[in-house]
Coordinates of C-alpha atoms in Angstrom, one line a residue:
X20 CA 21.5 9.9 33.4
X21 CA 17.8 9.0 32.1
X22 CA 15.3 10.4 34.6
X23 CA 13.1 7.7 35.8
X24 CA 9.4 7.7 34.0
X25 CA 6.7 8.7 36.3
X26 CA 4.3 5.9 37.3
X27 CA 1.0 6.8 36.2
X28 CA -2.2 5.1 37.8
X29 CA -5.5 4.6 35.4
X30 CA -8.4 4.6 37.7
X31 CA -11.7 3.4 35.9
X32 CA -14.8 1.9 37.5
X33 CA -15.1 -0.3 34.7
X34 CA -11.5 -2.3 34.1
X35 CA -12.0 -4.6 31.8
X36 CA -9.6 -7.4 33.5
X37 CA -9.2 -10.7 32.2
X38 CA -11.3 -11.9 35.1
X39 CA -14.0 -9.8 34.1
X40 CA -15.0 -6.4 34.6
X41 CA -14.9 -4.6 37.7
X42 CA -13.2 -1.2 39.3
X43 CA -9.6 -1.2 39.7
X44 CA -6.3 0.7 39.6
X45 CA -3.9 -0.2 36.7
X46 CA -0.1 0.8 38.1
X47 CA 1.6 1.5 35.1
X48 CA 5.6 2.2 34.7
X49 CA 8.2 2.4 32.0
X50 CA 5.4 1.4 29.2
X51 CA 4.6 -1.5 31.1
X52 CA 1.5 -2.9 33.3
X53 CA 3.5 -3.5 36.9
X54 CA 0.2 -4.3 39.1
X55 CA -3.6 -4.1 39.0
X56 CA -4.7 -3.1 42.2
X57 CA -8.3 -2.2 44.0
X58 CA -10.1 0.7 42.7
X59 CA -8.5 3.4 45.0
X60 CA -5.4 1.6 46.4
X61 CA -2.9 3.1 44.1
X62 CA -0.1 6.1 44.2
X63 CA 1.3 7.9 41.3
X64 CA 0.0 10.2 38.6
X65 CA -3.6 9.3 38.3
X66 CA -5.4 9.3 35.5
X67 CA -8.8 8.9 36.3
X68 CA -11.5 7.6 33.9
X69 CA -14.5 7.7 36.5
X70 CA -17.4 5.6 34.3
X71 CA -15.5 4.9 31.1
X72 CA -14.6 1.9 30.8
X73 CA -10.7 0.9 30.6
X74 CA -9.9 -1.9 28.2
X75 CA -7.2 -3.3 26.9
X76 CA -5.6 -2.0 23.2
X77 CA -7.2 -3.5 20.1
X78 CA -5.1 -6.2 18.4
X79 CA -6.0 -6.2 14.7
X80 CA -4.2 -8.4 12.8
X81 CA -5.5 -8.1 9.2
X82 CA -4.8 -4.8 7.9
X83 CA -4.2 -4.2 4.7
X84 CA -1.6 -1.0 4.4
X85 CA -0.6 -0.8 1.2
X86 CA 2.5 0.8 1.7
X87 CA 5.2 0.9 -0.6
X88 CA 3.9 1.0 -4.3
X89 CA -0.1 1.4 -3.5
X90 CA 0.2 4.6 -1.0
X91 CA -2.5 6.4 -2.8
X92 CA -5.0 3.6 -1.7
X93 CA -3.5 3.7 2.1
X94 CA -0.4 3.9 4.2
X95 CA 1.1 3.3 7.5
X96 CA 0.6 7.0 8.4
X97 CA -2.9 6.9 8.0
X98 CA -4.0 3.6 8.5
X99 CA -2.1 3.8 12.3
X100 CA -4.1 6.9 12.9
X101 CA -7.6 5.1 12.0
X102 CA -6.0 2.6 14.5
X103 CA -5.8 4.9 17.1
X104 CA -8.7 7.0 16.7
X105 CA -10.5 3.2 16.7
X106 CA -9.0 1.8 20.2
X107 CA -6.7 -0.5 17.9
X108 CA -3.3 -0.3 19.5
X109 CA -1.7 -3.0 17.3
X110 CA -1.5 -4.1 13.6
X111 CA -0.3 -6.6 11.5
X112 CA -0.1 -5.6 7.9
X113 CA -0.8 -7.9 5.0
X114 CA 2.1 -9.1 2.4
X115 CA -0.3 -7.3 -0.2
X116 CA -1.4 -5.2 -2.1
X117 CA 2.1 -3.1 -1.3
X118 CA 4.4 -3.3 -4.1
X119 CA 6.6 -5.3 -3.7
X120 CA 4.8 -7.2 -1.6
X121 CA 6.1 -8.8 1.5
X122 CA 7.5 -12.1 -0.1
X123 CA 11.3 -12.2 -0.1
X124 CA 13.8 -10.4 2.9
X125 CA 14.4 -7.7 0.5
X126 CA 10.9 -6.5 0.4
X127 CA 10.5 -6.8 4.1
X128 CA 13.3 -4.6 4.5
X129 CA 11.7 -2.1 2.1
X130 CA 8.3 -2.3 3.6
X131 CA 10.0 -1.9 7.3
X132 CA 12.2 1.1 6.0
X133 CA 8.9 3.0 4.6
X134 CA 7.2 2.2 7.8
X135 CA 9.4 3.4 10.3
X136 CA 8.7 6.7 11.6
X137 CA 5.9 6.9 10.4
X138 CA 3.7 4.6 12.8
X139 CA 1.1 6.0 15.4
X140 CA 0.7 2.3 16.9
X141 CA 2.7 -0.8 17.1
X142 CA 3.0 -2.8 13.6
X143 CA 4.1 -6.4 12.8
X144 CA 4.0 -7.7 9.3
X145 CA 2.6 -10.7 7.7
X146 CA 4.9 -12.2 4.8
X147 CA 3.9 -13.8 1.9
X148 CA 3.6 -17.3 0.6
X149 CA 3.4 -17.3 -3.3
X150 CA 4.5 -19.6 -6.2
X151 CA 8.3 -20.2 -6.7
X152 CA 8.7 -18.6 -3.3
X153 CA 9.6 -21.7 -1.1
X154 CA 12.9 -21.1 -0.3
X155 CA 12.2 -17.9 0.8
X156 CA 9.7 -18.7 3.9
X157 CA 12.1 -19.8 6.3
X158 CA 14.9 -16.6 5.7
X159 CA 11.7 -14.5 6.2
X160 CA 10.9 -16.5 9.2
X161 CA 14.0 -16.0 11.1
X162 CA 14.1 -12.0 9.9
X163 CA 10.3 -11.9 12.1
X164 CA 7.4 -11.9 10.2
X165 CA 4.2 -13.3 12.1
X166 CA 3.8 -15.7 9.6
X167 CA 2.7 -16.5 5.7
X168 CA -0.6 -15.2 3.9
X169 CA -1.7 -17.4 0.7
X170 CA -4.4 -17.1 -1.7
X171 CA -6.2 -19.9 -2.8
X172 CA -8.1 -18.1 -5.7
X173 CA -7.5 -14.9 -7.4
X174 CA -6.3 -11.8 -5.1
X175 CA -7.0 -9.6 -7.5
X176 CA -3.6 -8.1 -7.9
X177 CA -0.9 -10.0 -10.4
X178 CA 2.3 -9.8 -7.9
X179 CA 0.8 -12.0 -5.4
X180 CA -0.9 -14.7 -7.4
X181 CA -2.4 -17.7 -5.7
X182 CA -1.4 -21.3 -5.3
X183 CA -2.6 -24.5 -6.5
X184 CA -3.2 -27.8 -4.4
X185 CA 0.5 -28.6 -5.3
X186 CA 2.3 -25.7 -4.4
X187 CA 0.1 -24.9 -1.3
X188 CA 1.1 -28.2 -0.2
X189 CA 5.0 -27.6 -0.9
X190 CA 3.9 -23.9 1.2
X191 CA 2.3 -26.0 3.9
X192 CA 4.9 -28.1 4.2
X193 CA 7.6 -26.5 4.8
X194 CA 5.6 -23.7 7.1
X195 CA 5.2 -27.0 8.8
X196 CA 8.8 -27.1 9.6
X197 CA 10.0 -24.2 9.9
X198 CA 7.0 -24.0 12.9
X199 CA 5.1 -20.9 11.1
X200 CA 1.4 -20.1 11.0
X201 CA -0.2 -20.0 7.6
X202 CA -2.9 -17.6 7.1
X203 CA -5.2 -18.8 4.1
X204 CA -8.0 -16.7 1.9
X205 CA -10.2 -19.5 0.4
X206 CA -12.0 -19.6 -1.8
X207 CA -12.1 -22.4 -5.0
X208 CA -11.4 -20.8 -8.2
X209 CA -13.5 -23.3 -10.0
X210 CA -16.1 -22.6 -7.9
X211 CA -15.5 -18.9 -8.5
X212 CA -15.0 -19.2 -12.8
X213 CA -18.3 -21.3 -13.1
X214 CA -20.4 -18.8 -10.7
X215 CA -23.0 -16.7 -12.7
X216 CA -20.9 -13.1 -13.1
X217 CA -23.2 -10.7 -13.8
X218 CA -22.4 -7.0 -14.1
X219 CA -24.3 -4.1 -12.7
X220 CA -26.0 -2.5 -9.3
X221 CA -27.6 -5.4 -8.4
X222 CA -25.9 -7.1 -4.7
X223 CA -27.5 -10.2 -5.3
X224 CA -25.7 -10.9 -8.4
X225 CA -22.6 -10.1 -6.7
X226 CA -23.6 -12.5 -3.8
X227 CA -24.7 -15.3 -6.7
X228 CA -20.8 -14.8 -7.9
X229 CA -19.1 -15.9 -4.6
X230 CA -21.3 -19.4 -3.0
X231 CA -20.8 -20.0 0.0
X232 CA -19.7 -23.5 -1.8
X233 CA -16.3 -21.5 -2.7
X234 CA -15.2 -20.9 0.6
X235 CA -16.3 -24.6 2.0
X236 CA -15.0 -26.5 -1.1
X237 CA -11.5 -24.2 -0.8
X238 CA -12.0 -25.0 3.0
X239 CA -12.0 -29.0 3.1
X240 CA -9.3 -29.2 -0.1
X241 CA -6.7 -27.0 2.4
X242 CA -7.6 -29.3 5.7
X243 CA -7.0 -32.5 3.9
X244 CA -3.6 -30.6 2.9
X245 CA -2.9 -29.2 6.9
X246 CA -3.9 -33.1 7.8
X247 CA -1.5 -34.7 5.9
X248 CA 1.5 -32.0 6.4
X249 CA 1.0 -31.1 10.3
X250 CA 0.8 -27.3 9.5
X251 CA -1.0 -24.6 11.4
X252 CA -3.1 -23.1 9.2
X253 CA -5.7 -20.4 10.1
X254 CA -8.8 -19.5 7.9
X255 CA -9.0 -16.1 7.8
X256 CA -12.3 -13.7 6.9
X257 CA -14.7 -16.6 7.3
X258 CA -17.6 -14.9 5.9
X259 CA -19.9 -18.3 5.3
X260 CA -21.6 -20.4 8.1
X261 CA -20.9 -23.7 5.6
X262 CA -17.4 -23.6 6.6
X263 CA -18.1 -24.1 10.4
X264 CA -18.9 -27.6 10.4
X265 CA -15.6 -28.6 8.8
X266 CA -13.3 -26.7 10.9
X267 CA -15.4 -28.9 14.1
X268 CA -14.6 -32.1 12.1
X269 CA -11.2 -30.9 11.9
X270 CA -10.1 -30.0 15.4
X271 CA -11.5 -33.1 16.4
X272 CA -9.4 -35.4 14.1
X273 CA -6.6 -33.3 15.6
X274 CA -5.8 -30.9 12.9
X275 CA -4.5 -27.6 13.4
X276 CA -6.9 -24.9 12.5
X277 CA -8.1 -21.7 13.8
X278 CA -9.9 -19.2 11.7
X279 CA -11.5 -15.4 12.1
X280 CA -14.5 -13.6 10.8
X281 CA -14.9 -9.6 10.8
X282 CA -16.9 -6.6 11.8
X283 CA -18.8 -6.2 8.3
X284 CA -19.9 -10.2 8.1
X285 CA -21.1 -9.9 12.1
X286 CA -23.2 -6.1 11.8
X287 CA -24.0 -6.2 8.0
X288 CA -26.2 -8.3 5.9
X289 CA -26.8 -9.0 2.3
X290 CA -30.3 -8.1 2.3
X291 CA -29.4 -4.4 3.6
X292 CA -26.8 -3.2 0.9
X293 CA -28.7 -0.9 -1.2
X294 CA -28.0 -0.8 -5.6
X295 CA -25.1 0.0 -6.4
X296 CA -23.4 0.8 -3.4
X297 CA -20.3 -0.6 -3.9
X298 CA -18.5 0.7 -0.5
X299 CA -19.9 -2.8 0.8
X300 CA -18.1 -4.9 -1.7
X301 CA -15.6 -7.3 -0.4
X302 CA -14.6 -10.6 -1.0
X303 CA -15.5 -13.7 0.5
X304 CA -19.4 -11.7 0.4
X305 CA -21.3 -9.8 2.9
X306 CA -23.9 -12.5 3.3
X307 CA -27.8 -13.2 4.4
X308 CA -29.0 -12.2 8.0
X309 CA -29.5 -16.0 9.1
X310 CA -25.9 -16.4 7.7
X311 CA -24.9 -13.5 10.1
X312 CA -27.1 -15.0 13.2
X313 CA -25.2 -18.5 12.6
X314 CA -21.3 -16.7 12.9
X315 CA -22.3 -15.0 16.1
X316 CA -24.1 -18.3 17.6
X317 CA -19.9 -19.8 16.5
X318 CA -18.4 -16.6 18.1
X319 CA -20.3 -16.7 21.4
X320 CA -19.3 -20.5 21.2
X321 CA -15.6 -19.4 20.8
X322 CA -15.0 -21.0 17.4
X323 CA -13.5 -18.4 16.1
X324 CA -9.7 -17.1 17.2
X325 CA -10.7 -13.5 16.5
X326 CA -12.7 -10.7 14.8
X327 CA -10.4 -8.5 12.9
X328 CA -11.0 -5.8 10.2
X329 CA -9.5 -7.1 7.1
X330 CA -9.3 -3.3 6.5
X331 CA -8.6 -3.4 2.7
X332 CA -8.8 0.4 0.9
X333 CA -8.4 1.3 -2.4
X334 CA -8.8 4.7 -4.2
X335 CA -12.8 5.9 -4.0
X336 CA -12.4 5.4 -8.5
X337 CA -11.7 1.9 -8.0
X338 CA -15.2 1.6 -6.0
X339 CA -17.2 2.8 -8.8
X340 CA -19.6 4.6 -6.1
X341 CA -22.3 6.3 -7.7
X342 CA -22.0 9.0 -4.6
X343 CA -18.4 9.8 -6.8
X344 CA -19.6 10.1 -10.0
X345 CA -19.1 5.8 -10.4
X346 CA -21.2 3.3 -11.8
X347 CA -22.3 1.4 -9.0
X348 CA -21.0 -1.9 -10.9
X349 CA -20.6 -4.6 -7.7
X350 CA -18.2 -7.0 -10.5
X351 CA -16.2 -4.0 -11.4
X352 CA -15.8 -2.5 -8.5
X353 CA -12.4 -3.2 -6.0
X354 CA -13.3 -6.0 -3.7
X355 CA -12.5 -4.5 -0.2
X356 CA -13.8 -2.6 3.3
X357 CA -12.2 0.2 5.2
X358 CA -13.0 -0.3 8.9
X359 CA -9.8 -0.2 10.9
X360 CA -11.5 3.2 12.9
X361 CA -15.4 1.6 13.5
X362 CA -15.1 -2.1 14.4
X363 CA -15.0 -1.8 17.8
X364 CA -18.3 0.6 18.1
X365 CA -19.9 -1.7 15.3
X366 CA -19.2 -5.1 17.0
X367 CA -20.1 -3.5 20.3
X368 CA -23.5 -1.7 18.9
X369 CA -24.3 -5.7 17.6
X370 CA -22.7 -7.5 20.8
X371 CA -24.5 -5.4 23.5
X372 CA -28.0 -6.2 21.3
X373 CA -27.2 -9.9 21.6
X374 CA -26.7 -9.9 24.9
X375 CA -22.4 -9.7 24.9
X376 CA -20.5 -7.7 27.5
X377 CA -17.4 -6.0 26.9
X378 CA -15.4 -8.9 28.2
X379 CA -16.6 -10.5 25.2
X380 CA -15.6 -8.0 23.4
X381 CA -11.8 -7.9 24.5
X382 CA -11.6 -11.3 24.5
X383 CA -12.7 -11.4 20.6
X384 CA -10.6 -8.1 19.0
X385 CA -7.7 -8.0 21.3
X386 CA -6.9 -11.1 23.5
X387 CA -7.8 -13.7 21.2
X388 CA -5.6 -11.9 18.1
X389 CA -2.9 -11.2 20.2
X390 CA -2.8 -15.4 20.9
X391 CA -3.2 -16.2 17.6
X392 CA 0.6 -14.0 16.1
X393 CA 2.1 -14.6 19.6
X394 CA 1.7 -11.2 21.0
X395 CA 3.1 -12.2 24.7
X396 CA 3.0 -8.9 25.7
X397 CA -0.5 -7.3 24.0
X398 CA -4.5 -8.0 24.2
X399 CA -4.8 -8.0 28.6
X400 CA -4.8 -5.6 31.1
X401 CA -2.3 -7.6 33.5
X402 CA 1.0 -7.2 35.2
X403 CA 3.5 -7.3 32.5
X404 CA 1.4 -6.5 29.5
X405 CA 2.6 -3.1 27.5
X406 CA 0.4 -0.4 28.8
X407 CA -1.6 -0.2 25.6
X408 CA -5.0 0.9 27.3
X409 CA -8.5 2.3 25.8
X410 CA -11.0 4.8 27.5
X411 CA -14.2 3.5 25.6
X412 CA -17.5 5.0 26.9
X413 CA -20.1 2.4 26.0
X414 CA -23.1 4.4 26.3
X415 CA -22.3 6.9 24.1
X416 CA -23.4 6.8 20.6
X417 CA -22.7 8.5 17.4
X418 CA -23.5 8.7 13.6
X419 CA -20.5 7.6 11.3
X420 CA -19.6 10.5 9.6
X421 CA -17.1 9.6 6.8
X422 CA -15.4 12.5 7.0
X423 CA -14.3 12.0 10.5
X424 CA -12.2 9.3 9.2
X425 CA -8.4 8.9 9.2
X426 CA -8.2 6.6 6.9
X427 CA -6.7 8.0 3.5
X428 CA -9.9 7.8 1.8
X429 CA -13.5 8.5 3.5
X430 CA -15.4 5.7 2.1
X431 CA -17.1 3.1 4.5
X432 CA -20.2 1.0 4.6
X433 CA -21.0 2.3 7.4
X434 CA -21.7 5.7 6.6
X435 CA -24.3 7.3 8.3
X436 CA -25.3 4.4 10.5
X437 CA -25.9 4.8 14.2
X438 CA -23.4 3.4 16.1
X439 CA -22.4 2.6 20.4
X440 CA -19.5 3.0 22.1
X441 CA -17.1 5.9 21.8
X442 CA -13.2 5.7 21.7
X443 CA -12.3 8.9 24.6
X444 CA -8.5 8.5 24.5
X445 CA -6.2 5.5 23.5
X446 CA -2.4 5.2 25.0
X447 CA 0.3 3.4 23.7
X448 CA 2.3 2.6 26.5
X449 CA 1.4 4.5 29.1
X450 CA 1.7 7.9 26.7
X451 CA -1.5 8.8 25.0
X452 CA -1.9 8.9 21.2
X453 CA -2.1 11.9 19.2
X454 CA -3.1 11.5 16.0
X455 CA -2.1 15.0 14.9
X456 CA 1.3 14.9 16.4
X457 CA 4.4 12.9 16.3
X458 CA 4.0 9.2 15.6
X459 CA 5.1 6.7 18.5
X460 CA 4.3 3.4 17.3
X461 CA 6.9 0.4 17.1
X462 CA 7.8 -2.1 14.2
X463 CA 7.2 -5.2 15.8
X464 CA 9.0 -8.6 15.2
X465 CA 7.9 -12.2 15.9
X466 CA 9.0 -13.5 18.9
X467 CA 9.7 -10.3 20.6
X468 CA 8.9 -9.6 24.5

């Protein structure tokens, strides 16, 4: 006979409720929320958090893992531990750059048979929409992934190559019936092949290779498409104020769109990267300071569904960082930003400046993702919600050290900035993570309570 689980009480002064923040007593049970009571008023095991504040698990859901066929770049192991040690309590891993990638039911049975025991936070999986791959969606529909990733333009890796107007239309289609979300990188590979590409150290010839006319153009081709076939789509890594404008148009002629933008485009700017320092390469751009301003005057505005990490790794060779022995070359380098562990300290470092509280906060990197997959269960601290909870202590602050990292390899932009907000302890229902020890985390499947 199973002995009953213990119910624990988390006791903060700062709960971070989705009516706000204020003390309370979270009564948790068998991995679950069961009530949240006043500060004081419950009976169990308590754990009390005195001034840190209690939030709710981090709900990323663009994380690039890697894992089978690119391990040396990432993997669930690691990656889940950077969640951890960063508040994230959730993933949802992207349909590339793993090889194979996540595109037909027998890869996502090979990605979920790598993953599994091997996961120190919960983990869904994106799968992919590609060309010739049509038939495919709705099998890898009804076996759970959260939905279908497509490029527009290059993504830089052969096995998942991008789709035309035609075949995004035959994708977008038939993700319209089959009542799946389609999760878009675009940018206009015109746009792209005519840009100035200039090699060297210099960001500003980087920046000069990616307009911001690439992501708009891409932008208003795939919401004529989404008009015309009823799909869901969702914009993901917004990274250029010119796109804003057309998703308004668009949800007020009734189309479908949501979209996301992420730590790096809200707390870095173009005019900060110093030569040659490829750890802030990533594509769509790190873009200019009034370009920043103008996403976090959308975010407070709540046009955007989320701020995720679009954690994307690669070996520190494929950076070409001069700190490695690289060349510092921004067009050769590998296009991508290892955050998963910093961007909740970074977006709360750049929130609290602007005047944001950490209901904001929540509501941006783990209620509002959790909505967008269908997380029923994840991004609130409520009755019935897993009990994936956060000690953060918002006053603290810290320089990032890259080697403090879990992430597979210690390379970040962020490296040796100042940041606020520390991560104390993270559970994953109801048990606290540790990153040293044996690995807890669930595979995840859509539709799942």
């Amino acid at each position: 006979m199973r002995r009953p689980e213990l119910t624990k009480v988390f006791r903060s002064r700062r709960a971070v409720l989705p009516d706000g923040e204020r003390p309370a007593d979270v009564v948790v049970s068998e991995g679950r929320i069961v009530e949240v009571l006043a500060y004081g008023a419950g009976a169990g095991e308590v754990v009390d958090l005195g001034e840190l504040a209690l939030l709710p698990g981090l709900v990323d859901s663009h994380v690039h893992v890697n894992e089978p066929g690119r391990t040396e770049w990432e993997g669930f192991a690691t990656a889940t531990r950077a969640a951890a040690a960063g508040g994230v309590t959730t993933i949802v891993d992207m349909p590339l750059n793993s090889i194979p990638p996540t595109t037909t039911v027998d890869n996502l049975e090979a990605k979920r048979k790598v993953a599994e025991d091997r996961l120190f936070v919960d983990t869904g999986l994106w799968g992919g929409a590609i060309p010739g791959n049509t038939g495919d969606l709705a099998p890898l529909h009804e076996a759970g992934v959260f939905g279908f990733k497509s490029f527009l333009a290059p993504s830089g890796v052969d096995e998942f190559p991008h789709l035309n107007r035609a075949q995004l239309e035959e994708a977008l289609a038939e993700q319209a019936r089959i009542g799946a979300l389609a999760i878009i990188h675009a940018e206009d590979p015109k746009i792209l092949d005519e840009a100035p590409h200039t090699p060297g150290q210099d960001y500003a010839d980087f920046l000069a290779s990616r307009p911001d006319d690439a992501e708009a153009v891409a932008v208003a081709g795939l919401l004529e498409i989404a008009q015309r076939t009823g799909a869901r789509v969702h914009i993901l890594h917004v990274s250029s104020a010119a796109v804003l404008p057309l998703l308004r148009e668009a949800r007020a002629a009734g189309v479908q769109v949501t979209a996301e933008t992420c730590p790096h485009y809200l707390t870095l700017a173009a005019e900060q990267v110093p030569a040659g320092d490829t750890a802030f390469k990533c594509c769509p751009p790190i873009r200019s300071e009034a370009n920043r301003d103008l996403l976090w005057e959308a975010l407070a505005a709540g046009e955007f569904a989320g701020v995720v990490s679009d954690h994307s790794p690669s070996t520190p060779e494929l950076k070409h960082l001069p700190s490695l022995g690289g060349d510092g070359d921004f067009a050769a380098a590998w296009g991508g930003i290892a955050s998963l562990q910093l961007g909740l300290p970074a977006i709360w470092t750049e929130a609290r400046r602007r005047g944001h509280s950490l209901s904001d906060v929540v509501r941006w990197m783990s209620a509002g993702p959790a909505a967008l997959v269908g997380l029923t269960t994840k991004g609130a601290i409520a009755p019935g919600m897993d009990a994936d909870l956060v000690a953060f202590d918002p006053d603290a602050a810290f320089t990032v050290d890259p080697a403090g990292l879990h992430h597979r390899h210690p390379v970040t932009p962020y490296a040796g900035r100042s940041l606020s907000g520390v991560v104390r302890t993270t559970w994953l229902r109801g048990e606290p993570v540790d990153v040293n020890g044996t690995p807890t985390g669930r595979l995840l499947t859509r539709g799942e309570k």
